[in-house]
Amino acid sequence: MARSRRGRFFGIFSSLRPSLLSVSQDLDQDTCPSLYGMPMEIVEIIANFLQYKSLCSLRLTCRLLYERTLRCFGAFLATVPLDFSSHSLQRLQAISNHRYLNRYVQCLSIMNQTHGKLGIDLRWDRSSSGCLIVPQDIVDILSDVLALLVNCRSFEVHHIYRQEHQYTSNFLGGSDAIKILLYIIAETAFPVKSLMLERGVARGWRYGDHIHGERLDIPALHKLGVRAGLSQLQSLTLNYHKELESSIDWTCELIRAATSLTILTARLNEFDNAPLLFDRLTLANVLPPLKELVLESCEFSSLEGFIAFLHYFRSSLRTLSLTRIRLSTNGWISILPRLRDLFPSLTSIKLHHLRGDKRPDTLISFPDIHKHKTSFEIRQGISYYYKNWRGKRSLVGVRYSGPDMETALRIVVSSARAC
């Protein structure tokens, strides 16, 4: 079955040739530069300093250098871009069929930096409602390709094109890419270690681009293959904007399936429904014992809701990063002294641009933090962030990593002020 799919693939794209992976048969050792006689370790050191094009030129000088620089060349394939065009699909298949290079691919990054549309030179079958139909031939071919990329366990979906309701059979959008991934995982129980759903920026668009939440299929997350594949998910990054309103339930189910999740990054761009997402996650009791939590541009419904959310990670959290988080001013003053008790195992913390009351708009600053006498270990592990706020330069962020978290937090708390 897999062989017939690959045959159809090359029939569709017969005009394309995998020239990047071919090696001239006419090259011999007589054409090699002086590097030919050097030890392999020296050749690898030199190759590590070369840019992609220079490394390719070196590899084509002779077969010996081609073989000795394979590992260095493979490093450029750690993350492979895919825009679902015929060219990118054929390139990915050529890599997957290479008996040495296929093991170097670790991450598939789905995006089109030029205009945001995916799969623009292929035809994609859709239902009458506009949803992508799976399976279809190209999706099955991609499934076969991923099976050969034995170390590819990370996926990124960077969505740029904003008018997802206009999607036709001529191209794909962000939710379509997610649907394809989930279908492949459902059919193969493909293990996923890292997943990033990231909104993109192109042609000056910044606030209108989003993944269409209504097209994210919740029942797909309940399939046994998806549950098995996502049960190994360790890192999840959610960079949402408008799509949050229509994808809260889907996001909760995604996190519920990620039973081994240790790193969660959520950038919600201060969307109004962000408090609802955190409340839903807390009440649903689906949060895994995270080791690292990164929150940016989020708002919580209340101080109590914030504490209830954080309480799930009390015994496991090692790293906490809070940036542009909205809470009442009194709420920040109240919760900062409790962070050490909340997270006794914390070894790294970042507090930056903490937002207080909306009217008047306030920030939490740390103006007197430099006045505290600190040990060398504290000074080595601490860094600061500044911002021009209301006409003056203010210290609005602190980051610390080190063994003496209790002392560092005591200094931070005693310096916190509303400005």
CSV table of C-alpha atoms in Angstrom, one decimal:
chain,number,residue,atom,x,y,z
A,1,MET,CA,0.0,0.0,0.0
A,2,ALA,CA,2.8,2.4,0.9
A,3,ARG,CA,4.7,1.6,-2.3
A,4,SER,CA,1.6,2.3,-4.5
A,5,ARG,CA,1.1,5.7,-2.7
A,6,ARG,CA,4.7,6.7,-3.4
A,7,GLY,CA,4.2,5.7,-7.0
A,8,ARG,CA,1.2,7.9,-7.4
A,9,PHE,CA,3.2,10.7,-5.7
A,10,PHE,CA,6.0,10.6,-8.3
A,11,GLY,CA,3.4,10.4,-11.0
A,12,ILE,CA,1.8,13.7,-9.9
A,13,PHE,CA,5.2,15.4,-9.4
A,14,SER,CA,7.2,13.8,-12.3
A,15,SER,CA,8.6,17.2,-13.3
A,16,LEU,CA,10.4,17.6,-10.0
A,17,ARG,CA,13.8,15.9,-9.2
A,18,PRO,CA,15.5,15.6,-5.8
A,19,SER,CA,18.7,17.2,-7.0
A,20,LEU,CA,19.6,18.4,-3.5
A,21,LEU,CA,20.2,14.8,-2.3
A,22,SER,CA,22.1,13.5,-5.4
A,23,VAL,CA,25.8,13.1,-5.6
A,24,SER,CA,27.8,13.2,-8.8
A,25,GLN,CA,29.2,9.8,-9.7
A,26,ASP,CA,32.1,11.4,-11.6
A,27,LEU,CA,33.8,13.0,-8.5
A,28,ASP,CA,36.9,11.2,-7.2
A,29,GLN,CA,39.6,11.7,-4.6
A,30,ASP,CA,41.8,13.6,-7.1
A,31,THR,CA,39.4,16.6,-6.9
A,32,CYS,CA,39.6,16.8,-3.1
A,33,PRO,CA,41.1,19.8,-1.3
A,34,SER,CA,43.8,19.5,1.3
A,35,LEU,CA,41.0,18.7,3.8
A,36,TYR,CA,41.1,15.1,2.4
A,37,GLY,CA,44.1,14.2,4.5
A,38,MET,CA,42.9,15.7,7.8
A,39,PRO,CA,41.4,13.6,10.6
A,40,MET,CA,37.7,13.3,10.7
A,41,GLU,CA,37.4,15.3,13.9
A,42,ILE,CA,39.1,18.3,12.3
A,43,VAL,CA,36.9,18.1,9.2
A,44,GLU,CA,33.8,18.1,11.4
A,45,ILE,CA,35.0,21.1,13.4
A,46,ILE,CA,35.6,23.1,10.2
A,47,ALA,CA,32.3,22.0,8.7
A,48,ASN,CA,30.4,23.1,11.8
A,49,PHE,CA,31.5,26.7,11.0
A,50,LEU,CA,30.2,26.7,7.4
A,51,GLN,CA,27.0,28.1,6.2
A,52,TYR,CA,24.6,25.9,4.3
A,53,LYS,CA,25.7,26.7,0.8
A,54,SER,CA,29.4,26.5,1.7
A,55,LEU,CA,28.9,23.2,3.3
A,56,CYS,CA,27.0,21.8,0.3
A,57,SER,CA,29.9,22.9,-1.9
A,58,LEU,CA,32.4,21.2,0.3
A,59,ARG,CA,30.4,18.0,0.4
A,60,LEU,CA,30.4,17.8,-3.4
A,61,THR,CA,34.2,18.1,-3.8
A,62,CYS,CA,34.7,14.3,-3.2
A,63,ARG,CA,32.9,11.3,-1.9
A,64,LEU,CA,35.1,11.1,1.3
A,65,LEU,CA,34.2,14.6,2.4
A,66,TYR,CA,30.6,13.9,1.4
A,67,GLU,CA,30.5,11.1,3.9
A,68,ARG,CA,32.6,12.8,6.6
A,69,THR,CA,30.3,15.9,6.7
A,70,LEU,CA,27.1,14.0,6.7
A,71,ARG,CA,26.4,14.7,10.4
A,72,CYS,CA,27.1,18.4,10.0
A,73,PHE,CA,24.8,18.5,7.0
A,74,GLY,CA,22.1,16.6,8.9
A,75,ALA,CA,22.1,19.3,11.5
A,76,PHE,CA,20.5,21.7,8.9
A,77,LEU,CA,17.6,19.2,8.6
A,78,ALA,CA,16.7,19.2,12.3
A,79,THR,CA,13.7,21.4,11.5
A,80,VAL,CA,12.3,21.0,8.0
A,81,PRO,CA,9.7,23.5,6.6
A,82,LEU,CA,6.6,22.2,4.9
A,83,ASP,CA,4.0,24.4,3.1
A,84,PHE,CA,2.1,21.4,1.6
A,85,SER,CA,3.2,22.5,-1.9
A,86,SER,CA,4.2,19.8,-4.4
A,87,HIS,CA,7.9,20.9,-4.1
A,88,SER,CA,8.0,20.8,-0.3
A,89,LEU,CA,6.2,17.5,-0.2
A,90,GLN,CA,8.6,16.0,-2.7
A,91,ARG,CA,11.6,17.3,-0.9
A,92,LEU,CA,10.4,15.9,2.4
A,93,GLN,CA,9.8,12.5,0.7
A,94,ALA,CA,13.3,12.5,-0.8
A,95,ILE,CA,14.8,13.1,2.7
A,96,SER,CA,12.6,10.4,4.2
A,97,ASN,CA,13.8,7.9,1.5
A,98,HIS,CA,17.5,8.7,2.2
A,99,ARG,CA,18.9,5.9,4.4
A,100,TYR,CA,21.1,8.3,6.4
A,101,LEU,CA,19.4,11.7,6.3
A,102,ASN,CA,16.0,10.6,7.4
A,103,ARG,CA,17.2,10.1,11.0
A,104,TYR,CA,18.2,13.8,11.3
A,105,VAL,CA,14.8,15.3,10.9
A,106,GLN,CA,13.4,16.1,14.4
A,107,CYS,CA,10.7,18.8,13.7
A,108,LEU,CA,8.3,19.5,10.9
A,109,SER,CA,7.4,23.3,10.7
A,110,ILE,CA,4.2,23.9,8.7
A,111,MET,CA,4.1,27.4,7.4
A,112,ASN,CA,4.4,29.6,4.3
A,113,GLN,CA,6.2,32.8,5.0
A,114,THR,CA,5.4,34.4,1.7
A,115,HIS,CA,1.6,34.6,1.8
A,116,GLY,CA,0.4,32.3,4.5
A,117,LYS,CA,-1.5,29.9,2.2
A,118,LEU,CA,-0.6,26.2,2.3
A,119,GLY,CA,-0.8,23.7,-0.5
A,120,ILE,CA,-1.5,26.3,-3.2
A,121,ASP,CA,-0.6,24.2,-6.2
A,122,LEU,CA,-2.5,21.1,-5.3
A,123,ARG,CA,-6.2,20.3,-5.1
A,124,TRP,CA,-7.7,19.5,-1.7
A,125,ASP,CA,-11.1,17.8,-1.4
A,126,ARG,CA,-13.6,19.5,0.9
A,127,SER,CA,-17.1,18.7,2.2
A,128,SER,CA,-20.1,20.9,1.4
A,129,SER,CA,-19.5,22.7,4.7
A,130,GLY,CA,-15.9,23.6,3.7
A,131,CYS,CA,-14.2,21.2,6.0
A,132,LEU,CA,-11.2,19.3,4.7
A,133,ILE,CA,-12.0,15.6,3.8
A,134,VAL,CA,-9.6,13.0,5.3
A,135,PRO,CA,-8.3,10.6,4.1
A,136,GLN,CA,-7.2,11.6,0.7
A,137,ASP,CA,-4.2,10.5,-1.4
A,138,ILE,CA,-1.8,13.4,-0.4
A,139,VAL,CA,-2.5,12.9,3.3
A,140,ASP,CA,-1.9,9.2,3.0
A,141,ILE,CA,1.4,9.9,1.3
A,142,LEU,CA,2.5,12.3,4.1
A,143,SER,CA,1.6,9.6,6.6
A,144,ASP,CA,4.0,7.2,4.8
A,145,VAL,CA,6.7,9.8,4.7
A,146,LEU,CA,6.4,10.5,8.5
A,147,ALA,CA,6.8,6.8,9.2
A,148,LEU,CA,10.2,6.9,7.6
A,149,LEU,CA,11.4,10.0,9.6
A,150,VAL,CA,12.2,7.9,12.6
A,151,ASN,CA,13.2,10.8,14.9
A,152,CYS,CA,10.6,13.4,13.8
A,153,ARG,CA,8.5,13.8,16.9
A,154,SER,CA,7.8,17.6,17.0
A,155,PHE,CA,5.4,19.7,14.9
A,156,GLU,CA,4.8,23.4,14.5
A,157,VAL,CA,1.8,25.0,12.8
A,158,HIS,CA,2.4,28.6,12.0
A,159,HIS,CA,-0.8,30.2,10.7
A,160,ILE,CA,-0.6,33.4,8.8
A,161,TYR,CA,-3.5,33.7,6.3
A,162,ARG,CA,-6.4,35.3,8.2
A,163,GLN,CA,-9.5,34.7,6.0
A,164,GLU,CA,-10.0,31.1,6.8
A,165,HIS,CA,-13.7,31.2,6.0
A,166,GLN,CA,-12.7,31.7,2.4
A,167,TYR,CA,-10.7,28.5,2.1
A,168,THR,CA,-11.5,26.5,-1.0
A,169,SER,CA,-10.1,23.4,-2.7
A,170,ASN,CA,-7.1,25.5,-3.9
A,171,PHE,CA,-5.3,25.8,-0.6
A,172,LEU,CA,-5.2,24.9,3.1
A,173,GLY,CA,-5.4,26.9,6.3
A,174,GLY,CA,-4.1,26.4,9.8
A,175,SER,CA,-7.0,24.3,11.1
A,176,ASP,CA,-6.7,22.1,8.0
A,177,ALA,CA,-3.0,21.4,8.8
A,178,ILE,CA,-4.0,20.5,12.4
A,179,LYS,CA,-6.7,18.2,11.1
A,180,ILE,CA,-4.2,16.4,8.8
A,181,LEU,CA,-1.8,15.9,11.7
A,182,LEU,CA,-4.5,14.6,14.0
A,183,TYR,CA,-5.7,12.2,11.3
A,184,ILE,CA,-2.2,10.8,10.8
A,185,ILE,CA,-1.8,10.4,14.6
A,186,ALA,CA,-5.2,8.7,14.9
A,187,GLU,CA,-4.3,6.2,12.1
A,188,THR,CA,-0.8,5.4,13.3
A,189,ALA,CA,-0.6,6.3,17.0
A,190,PHE,CA,2.3,8.4,15.9
A,191,PRO,CA,4.2,9.5,19.1
A,192,VAL,CA,4.4,13.3,19.4
A,193,LYS,CA,6.9,14.9,21.8
A,194,SER,CA,6.4,18.6,21.1
A,195,LEU,CA,3.5,20.6,19.5
A,196,MET,CA,3.3,24.3,18.7
A,197,LEU,CA,0.2,26.1,17.4
A,198,GLU,CA,1.5,29.5,16.6
A,199,ARG,CA,-0.2,32.5,14.9
A,200,GLY,CA,2.0,34.2,12.3
A,201,VAL,CA,2.6,37.6,11.0
A,202,ALA,CA,2.8,38.5,7.3
A,203,ARG,CA,2.4,41.5,5.1
A,204,GLY,CA,1.8,43.7,8.1
A,205,TRP,CA,-1.1,41.7,9.5
A,206,ARG,CA,-0.7,41.4,13.3
A,207,TYR,CA,-4.1,41.2,15.0
A,208,GLY,CA,-6.5,39.7,12.5
A,209,ASP,CA,-4.9,36.4,11.7
A,210,HIS,CA,-6.2,33.3,13.4
A,211,ILE,CA,-7.0,29.6,13.2
A,212,HIS,CA,-10.7,29.0,12.8
A,213,GLY,CA,-11.8,27.3,16.0
A,214,GLU,CA,-15.0,25.9,14.5
A,215,ARG,CA,-13.0,23.7,12.2
A,216,LEU,CA,-11.0,22.1,15.0
A,217,ASP,CA,-12.5,18.6,15.4
A,218,ILE,CA,-13.1,17.7,19.1
A,219,PRO,CA,-14.2,14.1,18.4
A,220,ALA,CA,-10.8,13.5,16.6
A,221,LEU,CA,-9.1,14.0,20.0
A,222,HIS,CA,-11.1,11.1,21.5
A,223,LYS,CA,-9.7,8.5,19.0
A,224,LEU,CA,-7.5,5.9,20.5
A,225,GLY,CA,-4.6,6.6,18.2
A,226,VAL,CA,-4.7,10.3,19.0
A,227,ARG,CA,-4.8,9.5,22.7
A,228,ALA,CA,-1.9,7.1,22.4
A,229,GLY,CA,0.2,9.6,20.3
A,230,LEU,CA,-0.5,12.6,22.5
A,231,SER,CA,0.0,10.7,25.7
A,232,GLN,CA,3.7,11.2,25.0
A,233,LEU,CA,3.5,14.9,24.4
A,234,GLN,CA,5.9,16.7,26.7
A,235,SER,CA,5.9,20.3,25.4
A,236,LEU,CA,2.8,22.3,24.2
A,237,THR,CA,2.9,25.9,22.9
A,238,LEU,CA,-0.4,27.8,22.3
A,239,ASN,CA,-0.1,31.2,20.7
A,240,TYR,CA,-3.8,32.1,20.3
A,241,HIS,CA,-5.6,35.3,19.3
A,242,LYS,CA,-9.2,35.4,18.0
A,243,GLU,CA,-9.5,31.7,17.6
A,244,LEU,CA,-9.6,31.3,21.4
A,245,GLU,CA,-13.3,32.2,21.5
A,246,SER,CA,-14.2,29.2,19.4
A,247,SER,CA,-11.6,26.7,20.5
A,248,ILE,CA,-11.7,26.6,24.3
A,249,ASP,CA,-13.3,23.2,24.4
A,250,TRP,CA,-10.9,21.8,21.8
A,251,THR,CA,-7.9,23.2,23.8
A,252,CYS,CA,-9.2,21.6,27.0
A,253,GLU,CA,-9.5,18.2,25.3
A,254,LEU,CA,-6.0,18.6,23.8
A,255,ILE,CA,-4.5,19.2,27.2
A,256,ARG,CA,-6.5,16.4,28.7
A,257,ALA,CA,-5.0,14.0,26.1
A,258,ALA,CA,-1.5,15.2,26.9
A,259,THR,CA,-1.1,13.2,30.1
A,260,SER,CA,2.7,13.4,30.1
A,261,LEU,CA,2.9,17.1,29.5
A,262,THR,CA,5.7,18.8,31.4
A,263,ILE,CA,6.1,22.2,29.6
A,264,LEU,CA,3.1,24.4,28.8
A,265,THR,CA,3.5,27.8,27.1
A,266,ALA,CA,0.3,29.9,26.6
A,267,ARG,CA,0.4,33.3,24.8
A,268,LEU,CA,-3.2,34.5,24.6
A,269,ASN,CA,-2.7,38.1,23.6
A,270,GLU,CA,-5.0,39.4,26.3
A,271,PHE,CA,-8.1,38.0,24.6
A,272,ASP,CA,-11.3,38.5,26.6
A,273,ASN,CA,-12.1,34.8,26.9
A,274,ALA,CA,-8.7,33.9,28.4
A,275,PRO,CA,-10.1,33.8,31.9
A,276,LEU,CA,-12.7,31.3,30.7
A,277,LEU,CA,-10.1,29.0,29.4
A,278,PHE,CA,-8.1,28.9,32.7
A,279,ASP,CA,-11.3,28.5,34.7
A,280,ARG,CA,-12.4,25.6,32.5
A,281,LEU,CA,-9.1,23.9,32.8
A,282,THR,CA,-9.1,24.2,36.5
A,283,LEU,CA,-12.7,23.0,36.9
A,284,ALA,CA,-12.2,20.1,34.5
A,285,ASN,CA,-9.3,18.8,36.5
A,286,VAL,CA,-7.3,18.0,33.4
A,287,LEU,CA,-4.0,19.7,34.2
A,288,PRO,CA,-0.9,17.5,34.3
A,289,PRO,CA,1.9,18.0,36.8
A,290,LEU,CA,3.9,20.6,34.8
A,291,LYS,CA,7.6,21.3,35.4
A,292,GLU,CA,7.6,24.5,33.4
A,293,LEU,CA,4.8,27.0,32.9
A,294,VAL,CA,5.1,30.1,30.7
A,295,LEU,CA,2.2,32.5,30.5
A,296,GLU,CA,2.2,35.6,28.4
A,297,SER,CA,-0.5,38.2,27.7
A,298,CYS,CA,-3.2,36.4,29.8
A,299,GLU,CA,-5.9,37.5,32.1
A,300,PHE,CA,-7.5,35.7,35.0
A,301,SER,CA,-11.0,36.1,36.4
A,302,SER,CA,-9.8,36.6,39.9
A,303,LEU,CA,-7.0,36.2,42.4
A,304,GLU,CA,-8.7,33.0,43.7
A,305,GLY,CA,-8.9,31.6,40.1
A,306,PHE,CA,-5.2,32.4,39.5
A,307,ILE,CA,-4.2,30.6,42.7
A,308,ALA,CA,-6.5,27.6,42.0
A,309,PHE,CA,-4.9,27.2,38.5
A,310,LEU,CA,-1.3,27.5,39.9
A,311,HIS,CA,-2.1,25.0,42.7
A,312,TYR,CA,-2.2,22.1,40.3
A,313,PHE,CA,1.6,22.4,39.8
A,314,ARG,CA,2.5,22.9,43.5
A,315,SER,CA,4.7,19.9,43.9
A,316,SER,CA,6.1,19.6,40.4
A,317,LEU,CA,6.9,23.1,39.0
A,318,ARG,CA,10.5,24.1,38.5
A,319,THR,CA,10.2,27.0,36.1
A,320,LEU,CA,7.6,29.8,36.2
A,321,SER,CA,7.5,32.7,33.7
A,322,LEU,CA,4.8,35.4,33.9
A,323,THR,CA,4.8,38.2,31.3
A,324,ARG,CA,2.0,40.7,30.7
A,325,ILE,CA,-0.4,38.9,33.0
A,326,ARG,CA,-3.4,41.0,34.1
A,327,LEU,CA,-4.5,40.8,37.7
A,328,SER,CA,-5.7,43.4,40.2
A,329,THR,CA,-3.0,45.5,41.7
A,330,ASN,CA,-3.9,44.3,45.2
A,331,GLY,CA,-3.9,40.7,43.8
A,332,TRP,CA,-0.3,41.0,42.8
A,333,ILE,CA,0.8,42.4,46.1
A,334,SER,CA,-1.0,39.6,47.8
A,335,ILE,CA,0.2,36.7,45.7
A,336,LEU,CA,3.9,37.5,45.2
A,337,PRO,CA,4.8,36.7,48.9
A,338,ARG,CA,3.0,33.3,48.5
A,339,LEU,CA,4.9,32.1,45.4
A,340,ARG,CA,7.6,30.4,47.5
A,341,ASP,CA,5.1,28.5,49.5
A,342,LEU,CA,3.1,27.6,46.4
A,343,PHE,CA,6.2,26.2,44.6
A,344,PRO,CA,8.7,24.8,47.1
A,345,SER,CA,10.8,23.2,44.2
A,346,LEU,CA,11.0,26.3,42.1
A,347,THR,CA,14.5,27.0,40.6
A,348,SER,CA,13.7,29.6,37.9
A,349,ILE,CA,11.3,32.5,37.8
A,350,LYS,CA,10.5,35.4,35.5
A,351,LEU,CA,8.1,38.2,36.5
A,352,HIS,CA,7.9,40.8,33.7
A,353,HIS,CA,5.4,43.5,32.8
A,354,LEU,CA,2.8,42.4,35.4
A,355,ARG,CA,-0.4,44.3,34.7
A,356,GLY,CA,-2.5,45.7,37.6
A,357,ASP,CA,-5.8,47.5,37.6
A,358,LYS,CA,-7.2,48.7,34.3
A,359,ARG,CA,-8.4,52.1,35.5
A,360,PRO,CA,-6.0,53.6,35.9
A,361,ASP,CA,-3.7,51.3,34.0
A,362,THR,CA,-1.0,50.2,36.3
A,363,LEU,CA,2.2,48.1,36.2
A,364,ILE,CA,4.1,46.3,39.0
A,365,SER,CA,7.6,47.7,39.2
A,366,PHE,CA,10.6,46.9,41.4
A,367,PRO,CA,12.3,50.3,41.9
A,368,ASP,CA,14.3,49.5,45.0
A,369,ILE,CA,15.6,46.1,44.2
A,370,HIS,CA,19.2,47.3,43.6
A,371,LYS,CA,19.3,48.7,47.2
A,372,HIS,CA,19.2,45.2,48.7
A,373,LYS,CA,22.5,43.6,49.7
A,374,THR,CA,22.8,40.3,47.9
A,375,SER,CA,25.2,37.4,47.8
A,376,PHE,CA,27.4,36.7,44.8
A,377,GLU,CA,25.2,33.7,43.9
A,378,ILE,CA,22.1,35.9,43.8
A,379,ARG,CA,23.8,38.6,41.7
A,380,GLN,CA,25.0,36.0,39.2
A,381,GLY,CA,21.5,34.5,38.8
A,382,ILE,CA,19.4,37.6,38.6
A,383,SER,CA,18.6,39.9,35.6
A,384,TYR,CA,16.4,42.9,35.1
A,385,TYR,CA,13.9,44.3,32.5
A,386,TYR,CA,13.2,48.0,32.0
A,387,LYS,CA,10.5,49.9,30.2
A,388,ASN,CA,9.6,53.6,29.6
A,389,TRP,CA,6.4,54.0,31.6
A,390,ARG,CA,4.7,57.3,32.0
A,391,GLY,CA,7.7,59.3,31.0
A,392,LYS,CA,10.4,57.6,33.0
A,393,ARG,CA,12.5,54.5,32.8
A,394,SER,CA,11.1,51.9,35.2
A,395,LEU,CA,12.4,48.5,36.3
A,396,VAL,CA,9.3,46.3,35.5
A,397,GLY,CA,10.8,42.8,35.3
A,398,VAL,CA,13.0,40.4,37.2
A,399,ARG,CA,14.4,37.0,36.3
A,400,TYR,CA,16.2,34.7,38.7
A,401,SER,CA,17.6,31.2,38.2
A,402,GLY,CA,19.6,29.6,41.0
A,403,PRO,CA,19.5,27.6,44.3
A,404,ASP,CA,18.5,30.4,46.7
A,405,MET,CA,15.0,31.0,45.4
A,406,GLU,CA,13.8,31.9,48.9
A,407,THR,CA,16.2,34.9,49.2
A,408,ALA,CA,15.6,36.0,45.7
A,409,LEU,CA,11.8,36.0,46.1
A,410,ARG,CA,12.1,37.9,49.4
A,411,ILE,CA,14.0,40.6,47.7
A,412,VAL,CA,11.5,40.8,44.8
A,413,VAL,CA,8.5,40.9,47.1
A,414,SER,CA,9.9,43.7,49.3
A,415,SER,CA,10.7,45.8,46.2
A,416,ALA,CA,7.3,45.4,44.4
A,417,ARG,CA,5.4,48.6,43.9
A,418,ALA,CA,2.4,49.7,41.7
A,419,CYS,CA,3.3,52.5,39.2
